[in-house]
mmCIF file of C-alpha atoms and ligand atoms in Angstrom:
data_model
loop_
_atom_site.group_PDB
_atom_site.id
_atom_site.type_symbol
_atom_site.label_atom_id
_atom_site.label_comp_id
_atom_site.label_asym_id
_atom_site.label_seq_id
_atom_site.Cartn_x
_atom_site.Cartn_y
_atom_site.Cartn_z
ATOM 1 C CA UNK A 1 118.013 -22.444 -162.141
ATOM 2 C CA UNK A 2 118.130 -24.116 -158.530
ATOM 3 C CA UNK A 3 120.992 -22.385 -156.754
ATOM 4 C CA UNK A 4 122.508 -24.189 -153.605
ATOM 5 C CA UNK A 5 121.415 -22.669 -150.058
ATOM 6 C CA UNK A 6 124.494 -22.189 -147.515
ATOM 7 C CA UNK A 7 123.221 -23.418 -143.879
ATOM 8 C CA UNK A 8 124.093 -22.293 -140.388
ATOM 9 C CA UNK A 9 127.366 -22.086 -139.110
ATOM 10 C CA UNK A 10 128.941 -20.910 -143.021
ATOM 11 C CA UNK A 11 130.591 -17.859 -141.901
ATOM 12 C CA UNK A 12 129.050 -16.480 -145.689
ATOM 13 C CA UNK A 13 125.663 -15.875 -143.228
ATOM 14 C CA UNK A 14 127.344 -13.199 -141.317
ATOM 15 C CA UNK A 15 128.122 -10.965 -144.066
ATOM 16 C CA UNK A 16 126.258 -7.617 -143.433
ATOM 17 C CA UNK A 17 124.658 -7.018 -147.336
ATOM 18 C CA UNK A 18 124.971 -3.626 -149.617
ATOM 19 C CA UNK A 19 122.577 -1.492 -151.021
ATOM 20 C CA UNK A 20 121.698 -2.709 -154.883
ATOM 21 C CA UNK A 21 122.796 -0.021 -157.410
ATOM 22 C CA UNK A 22 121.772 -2.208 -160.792
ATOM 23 C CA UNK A 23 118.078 -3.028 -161.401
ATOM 24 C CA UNK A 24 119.423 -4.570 -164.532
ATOM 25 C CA UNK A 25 119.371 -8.102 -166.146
ATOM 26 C CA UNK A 26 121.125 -9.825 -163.921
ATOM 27 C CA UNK A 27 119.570 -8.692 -160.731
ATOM 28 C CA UNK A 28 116.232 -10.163 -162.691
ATOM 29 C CA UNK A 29 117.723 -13.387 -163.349
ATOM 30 C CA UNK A 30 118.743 -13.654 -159.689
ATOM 31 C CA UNK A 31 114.965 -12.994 -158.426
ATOM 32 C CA UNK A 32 113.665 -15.462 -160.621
ATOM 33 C CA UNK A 33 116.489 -18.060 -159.837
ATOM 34 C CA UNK A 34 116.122 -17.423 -155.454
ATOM 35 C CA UNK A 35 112.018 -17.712 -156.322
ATOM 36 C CA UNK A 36 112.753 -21.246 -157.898
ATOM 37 C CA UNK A 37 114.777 -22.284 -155.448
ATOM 38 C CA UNK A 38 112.609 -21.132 -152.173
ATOM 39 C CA UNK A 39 109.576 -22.593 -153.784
ATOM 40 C CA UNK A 40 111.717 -25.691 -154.656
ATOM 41 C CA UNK A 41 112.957 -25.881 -150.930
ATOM 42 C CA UNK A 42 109.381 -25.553 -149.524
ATOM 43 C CA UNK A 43 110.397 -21.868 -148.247
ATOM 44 C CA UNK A 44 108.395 -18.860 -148.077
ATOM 45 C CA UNK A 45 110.990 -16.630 -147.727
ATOM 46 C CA UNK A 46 114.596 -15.973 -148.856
ATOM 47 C CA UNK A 47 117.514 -13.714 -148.470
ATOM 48 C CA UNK A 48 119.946 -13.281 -151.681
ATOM 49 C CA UNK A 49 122.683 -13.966 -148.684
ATOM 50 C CA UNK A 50 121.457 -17.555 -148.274
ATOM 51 C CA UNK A 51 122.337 -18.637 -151.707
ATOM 52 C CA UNK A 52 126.133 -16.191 -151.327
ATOM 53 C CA UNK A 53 124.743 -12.904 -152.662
ATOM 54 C CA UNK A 54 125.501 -10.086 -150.101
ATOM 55 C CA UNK A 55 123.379 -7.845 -151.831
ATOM 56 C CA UNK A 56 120.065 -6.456 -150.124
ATOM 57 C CA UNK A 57 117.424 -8.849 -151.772
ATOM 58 C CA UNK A 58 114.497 -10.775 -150.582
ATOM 59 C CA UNK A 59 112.004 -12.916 -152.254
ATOM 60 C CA UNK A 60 108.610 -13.970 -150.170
ATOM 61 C CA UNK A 61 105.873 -15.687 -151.281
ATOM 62 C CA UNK A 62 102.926 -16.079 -147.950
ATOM 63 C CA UNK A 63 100.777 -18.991 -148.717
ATOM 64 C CA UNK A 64 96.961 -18.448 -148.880
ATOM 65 C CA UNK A 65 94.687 -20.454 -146.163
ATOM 66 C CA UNK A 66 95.032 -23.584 -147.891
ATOM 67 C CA UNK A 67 98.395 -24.055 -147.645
ATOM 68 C CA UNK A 68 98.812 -22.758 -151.774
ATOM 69 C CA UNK A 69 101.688 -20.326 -152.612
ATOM 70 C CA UNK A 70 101.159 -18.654 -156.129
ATOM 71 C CA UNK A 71 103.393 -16.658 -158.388
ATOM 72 C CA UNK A 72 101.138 -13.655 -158.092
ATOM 73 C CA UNK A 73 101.796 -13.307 -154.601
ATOM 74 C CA UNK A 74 105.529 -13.129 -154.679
ATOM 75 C CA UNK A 75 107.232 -10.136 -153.513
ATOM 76 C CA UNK A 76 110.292 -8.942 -154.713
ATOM 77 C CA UNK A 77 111.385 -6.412 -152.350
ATOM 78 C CA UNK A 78 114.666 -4.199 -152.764
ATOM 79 C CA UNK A 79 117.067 -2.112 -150.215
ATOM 80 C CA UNK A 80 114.069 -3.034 -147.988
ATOM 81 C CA UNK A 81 113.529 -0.216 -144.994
ATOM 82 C CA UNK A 82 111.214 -0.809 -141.715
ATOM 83 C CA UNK A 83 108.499 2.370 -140.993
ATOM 84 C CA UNK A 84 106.431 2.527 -137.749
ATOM 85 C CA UNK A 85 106.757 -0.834 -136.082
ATOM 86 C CA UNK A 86 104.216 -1.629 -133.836
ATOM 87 C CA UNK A 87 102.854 -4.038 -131.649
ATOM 88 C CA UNK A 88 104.246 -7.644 -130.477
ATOM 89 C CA UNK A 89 103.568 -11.087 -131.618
ATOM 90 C CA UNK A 90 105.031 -14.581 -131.329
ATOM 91 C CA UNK A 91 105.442 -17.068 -134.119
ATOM 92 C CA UNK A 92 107.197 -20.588 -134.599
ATOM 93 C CA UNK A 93 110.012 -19.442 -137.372
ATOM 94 C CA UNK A 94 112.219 -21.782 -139.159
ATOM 95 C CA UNK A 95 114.835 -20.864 -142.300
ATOM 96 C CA UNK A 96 116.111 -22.802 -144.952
ATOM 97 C CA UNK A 97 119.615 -22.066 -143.772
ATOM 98 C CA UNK A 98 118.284 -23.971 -140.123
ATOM 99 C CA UNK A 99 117.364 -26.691 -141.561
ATOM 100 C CA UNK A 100 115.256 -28.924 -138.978
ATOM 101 C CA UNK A 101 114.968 -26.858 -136.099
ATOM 102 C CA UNK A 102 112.077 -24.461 -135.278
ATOM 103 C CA UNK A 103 111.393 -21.747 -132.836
ATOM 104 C CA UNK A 104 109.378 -19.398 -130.860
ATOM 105 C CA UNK A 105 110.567 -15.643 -131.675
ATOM 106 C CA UNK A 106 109.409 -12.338 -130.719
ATOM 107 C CA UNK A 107 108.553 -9.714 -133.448
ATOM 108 C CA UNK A 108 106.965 -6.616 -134.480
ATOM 109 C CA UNK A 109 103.214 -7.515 -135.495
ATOM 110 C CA UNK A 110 103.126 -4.860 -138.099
ATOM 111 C CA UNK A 111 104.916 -2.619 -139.927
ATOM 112 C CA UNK A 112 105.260 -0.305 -143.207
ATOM 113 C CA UNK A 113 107.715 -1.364 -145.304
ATOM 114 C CA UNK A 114 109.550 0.899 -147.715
ATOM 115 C CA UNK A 115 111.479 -0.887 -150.868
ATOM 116 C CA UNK A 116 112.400 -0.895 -154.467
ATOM 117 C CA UNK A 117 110.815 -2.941 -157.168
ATOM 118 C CA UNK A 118 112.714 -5.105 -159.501
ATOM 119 C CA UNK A 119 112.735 -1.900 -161.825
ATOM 120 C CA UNK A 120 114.094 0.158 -158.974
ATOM 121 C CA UNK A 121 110.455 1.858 -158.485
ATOM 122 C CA UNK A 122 109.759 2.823 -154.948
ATOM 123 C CA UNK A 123 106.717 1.240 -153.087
ATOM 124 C CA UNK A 124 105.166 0.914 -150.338
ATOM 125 C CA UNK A 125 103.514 -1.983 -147.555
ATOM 126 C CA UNK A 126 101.469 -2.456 -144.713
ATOM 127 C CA UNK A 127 102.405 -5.746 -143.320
ATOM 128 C CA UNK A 128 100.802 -7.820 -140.752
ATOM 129 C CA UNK A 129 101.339 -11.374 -138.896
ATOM 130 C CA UNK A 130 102.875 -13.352 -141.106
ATOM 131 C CA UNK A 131 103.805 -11.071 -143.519
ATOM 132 C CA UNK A 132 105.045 -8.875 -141.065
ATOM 133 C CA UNK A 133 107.262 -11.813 -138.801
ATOM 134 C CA UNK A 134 108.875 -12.842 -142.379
ATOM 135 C CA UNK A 135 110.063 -9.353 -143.592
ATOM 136 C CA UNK A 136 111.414 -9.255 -139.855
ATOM 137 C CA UNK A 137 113.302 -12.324 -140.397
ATOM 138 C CA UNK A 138 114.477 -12.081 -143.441
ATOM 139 C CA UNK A 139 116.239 -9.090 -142.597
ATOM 140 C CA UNK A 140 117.841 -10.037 -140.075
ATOM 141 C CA UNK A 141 119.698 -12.065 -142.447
ATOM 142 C CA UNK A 142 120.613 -8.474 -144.282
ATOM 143 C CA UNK A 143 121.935 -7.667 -141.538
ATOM 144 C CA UNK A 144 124.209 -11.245 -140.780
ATOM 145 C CA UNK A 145 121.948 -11.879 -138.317
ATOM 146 C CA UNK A 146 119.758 -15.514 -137.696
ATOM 147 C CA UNK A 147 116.957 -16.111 -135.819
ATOM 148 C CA UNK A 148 119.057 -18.396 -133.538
ATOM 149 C CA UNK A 149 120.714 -15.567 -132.253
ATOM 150 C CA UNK A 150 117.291 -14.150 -130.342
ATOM 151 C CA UNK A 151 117.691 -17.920 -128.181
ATOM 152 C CA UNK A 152 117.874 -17.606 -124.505
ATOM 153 C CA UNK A 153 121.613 -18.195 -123.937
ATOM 154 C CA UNK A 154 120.483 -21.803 -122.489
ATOM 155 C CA UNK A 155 117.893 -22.349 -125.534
ATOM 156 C CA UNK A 156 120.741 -21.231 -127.917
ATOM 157 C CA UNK A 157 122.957 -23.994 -126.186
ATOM 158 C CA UNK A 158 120.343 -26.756 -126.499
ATOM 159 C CA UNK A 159 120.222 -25.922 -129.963
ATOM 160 C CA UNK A 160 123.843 -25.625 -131.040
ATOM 161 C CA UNK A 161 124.388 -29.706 -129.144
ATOM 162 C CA UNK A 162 121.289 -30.571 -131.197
ATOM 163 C CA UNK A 163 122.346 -29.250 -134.411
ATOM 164 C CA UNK A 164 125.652 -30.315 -134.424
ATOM 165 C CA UNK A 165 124.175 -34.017 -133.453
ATOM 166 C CA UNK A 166 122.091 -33.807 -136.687
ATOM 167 C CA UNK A 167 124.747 -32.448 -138.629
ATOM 168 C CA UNK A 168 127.072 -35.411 -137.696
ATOM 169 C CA UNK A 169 124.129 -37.921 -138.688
ATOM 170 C CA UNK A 170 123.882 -36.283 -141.576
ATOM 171 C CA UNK A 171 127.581 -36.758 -142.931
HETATM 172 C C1 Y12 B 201 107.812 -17.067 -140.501
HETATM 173 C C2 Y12 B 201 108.986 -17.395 -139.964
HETATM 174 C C3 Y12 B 201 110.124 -17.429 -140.723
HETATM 175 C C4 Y12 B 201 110.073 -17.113 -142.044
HETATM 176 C C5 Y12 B 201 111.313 -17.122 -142.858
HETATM 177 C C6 Y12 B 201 111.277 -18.023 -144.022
HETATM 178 N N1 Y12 B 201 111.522 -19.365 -143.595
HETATM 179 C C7 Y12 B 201 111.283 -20.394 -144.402
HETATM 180 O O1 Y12 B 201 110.809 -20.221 -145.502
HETATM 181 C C8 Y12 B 201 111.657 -21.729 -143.889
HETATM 182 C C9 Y12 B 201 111.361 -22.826 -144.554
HETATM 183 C C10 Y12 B 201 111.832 -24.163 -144.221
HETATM 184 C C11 Y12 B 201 111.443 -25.225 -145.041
HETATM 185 C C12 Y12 B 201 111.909 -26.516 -144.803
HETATM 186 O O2 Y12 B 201 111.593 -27.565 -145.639
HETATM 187 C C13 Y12 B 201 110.460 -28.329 -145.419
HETATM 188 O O3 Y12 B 201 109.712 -28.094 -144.516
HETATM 189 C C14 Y12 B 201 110.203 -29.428 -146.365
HETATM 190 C C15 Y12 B 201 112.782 -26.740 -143.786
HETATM 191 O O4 Y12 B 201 113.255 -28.042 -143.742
HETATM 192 C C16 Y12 B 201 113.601 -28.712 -142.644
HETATM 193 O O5 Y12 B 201 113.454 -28.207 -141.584
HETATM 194 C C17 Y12 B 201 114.187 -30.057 -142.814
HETATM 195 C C18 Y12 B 201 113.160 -25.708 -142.962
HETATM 196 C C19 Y12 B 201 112.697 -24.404 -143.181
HETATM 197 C C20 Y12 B 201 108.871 -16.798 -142.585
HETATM 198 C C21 Y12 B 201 107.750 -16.772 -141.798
HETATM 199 CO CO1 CO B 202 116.136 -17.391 -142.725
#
């Protein structure tokens, strides 16, 4: 099932999300329902907070050199914790809650990432590049935090005048 995606400024985005307790049924149905709808929305990466679940979820699927996302690369990862970041890197993000507007942001380059499984089984990654600058972003949004808050204060201005233009030619 397709579930809608709140976008920037829905004060829902803010909300700071809790630990999950239940690996049960209904967390399952909710990973495969945010996978159908990133893929569906030409995401690679999604935060059960974008589609108003405060709960600490994310579903990422990298694509492969060609441009191909495939089910077997999905991660479901769980209460989510950062190990050893190192390094610095610069990538042009975008989320499905911005729609339209991309950006140059700082991150981490790599990392270990500590998580639960759907099943609540603990695991382990190593994450790199793109990998890496996606698990970054996408919790951020764990935390109520966008990507659009890292702007330079004039950036983040030139932004909010443009959004709000494309918002209105929207309606
Ligand atoms: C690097 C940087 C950021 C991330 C977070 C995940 N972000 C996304 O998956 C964003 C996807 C996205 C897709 C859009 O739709 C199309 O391109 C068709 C989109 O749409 C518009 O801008 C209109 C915006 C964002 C991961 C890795
Ligand atoms: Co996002």
């Amino acid at each position: 099932m397709l579930l809608p995606i709140i976008t920037y400024p829905n004060k829902i985005l803010k909300s700071v999300s809790t630990q999950v307790e239940n690996f049960d049924e209904n967390l399952h149905i909710l990973l495969e329902n945010m996978y159908e709808t990133m893929i569906a929305s030409n995401g690679i990466g999604l935060a059960a907070i974008q589609v108003a679940v405060p709960q600490r979820i994310l579903i990422l699927c990298i694509p492969d050199e060609e441009g191909n996302q495939f089910i077997e690369n999905r991660l479901e990862i769980i209460n989510p914790v950062i190990h050893h970041p190192r390094g610095i890197t610069t990538y042009q993000e975008g989320c499905l809650s911005v729609p339209g507007f991309y950006e140059e942001i700082e991150r981490f380059e790599s990392l270990e990432l500590h998580y639960h499984n759907r099943y609540g089984e603990p695991s382990v990654l190593e994450a790199h590049e793109l990998l890496a600058i996606a698990i970054q972003h996408e919790m951020d949004h764990l935390e109520g935090k966008l990507f659009i808050e890292k702007l330079t204060y004039n950036r983040r201005k030139k932004f909010e005048k443009e959004y709000k233009k494309a918002l209105k030619e929207k309606k």
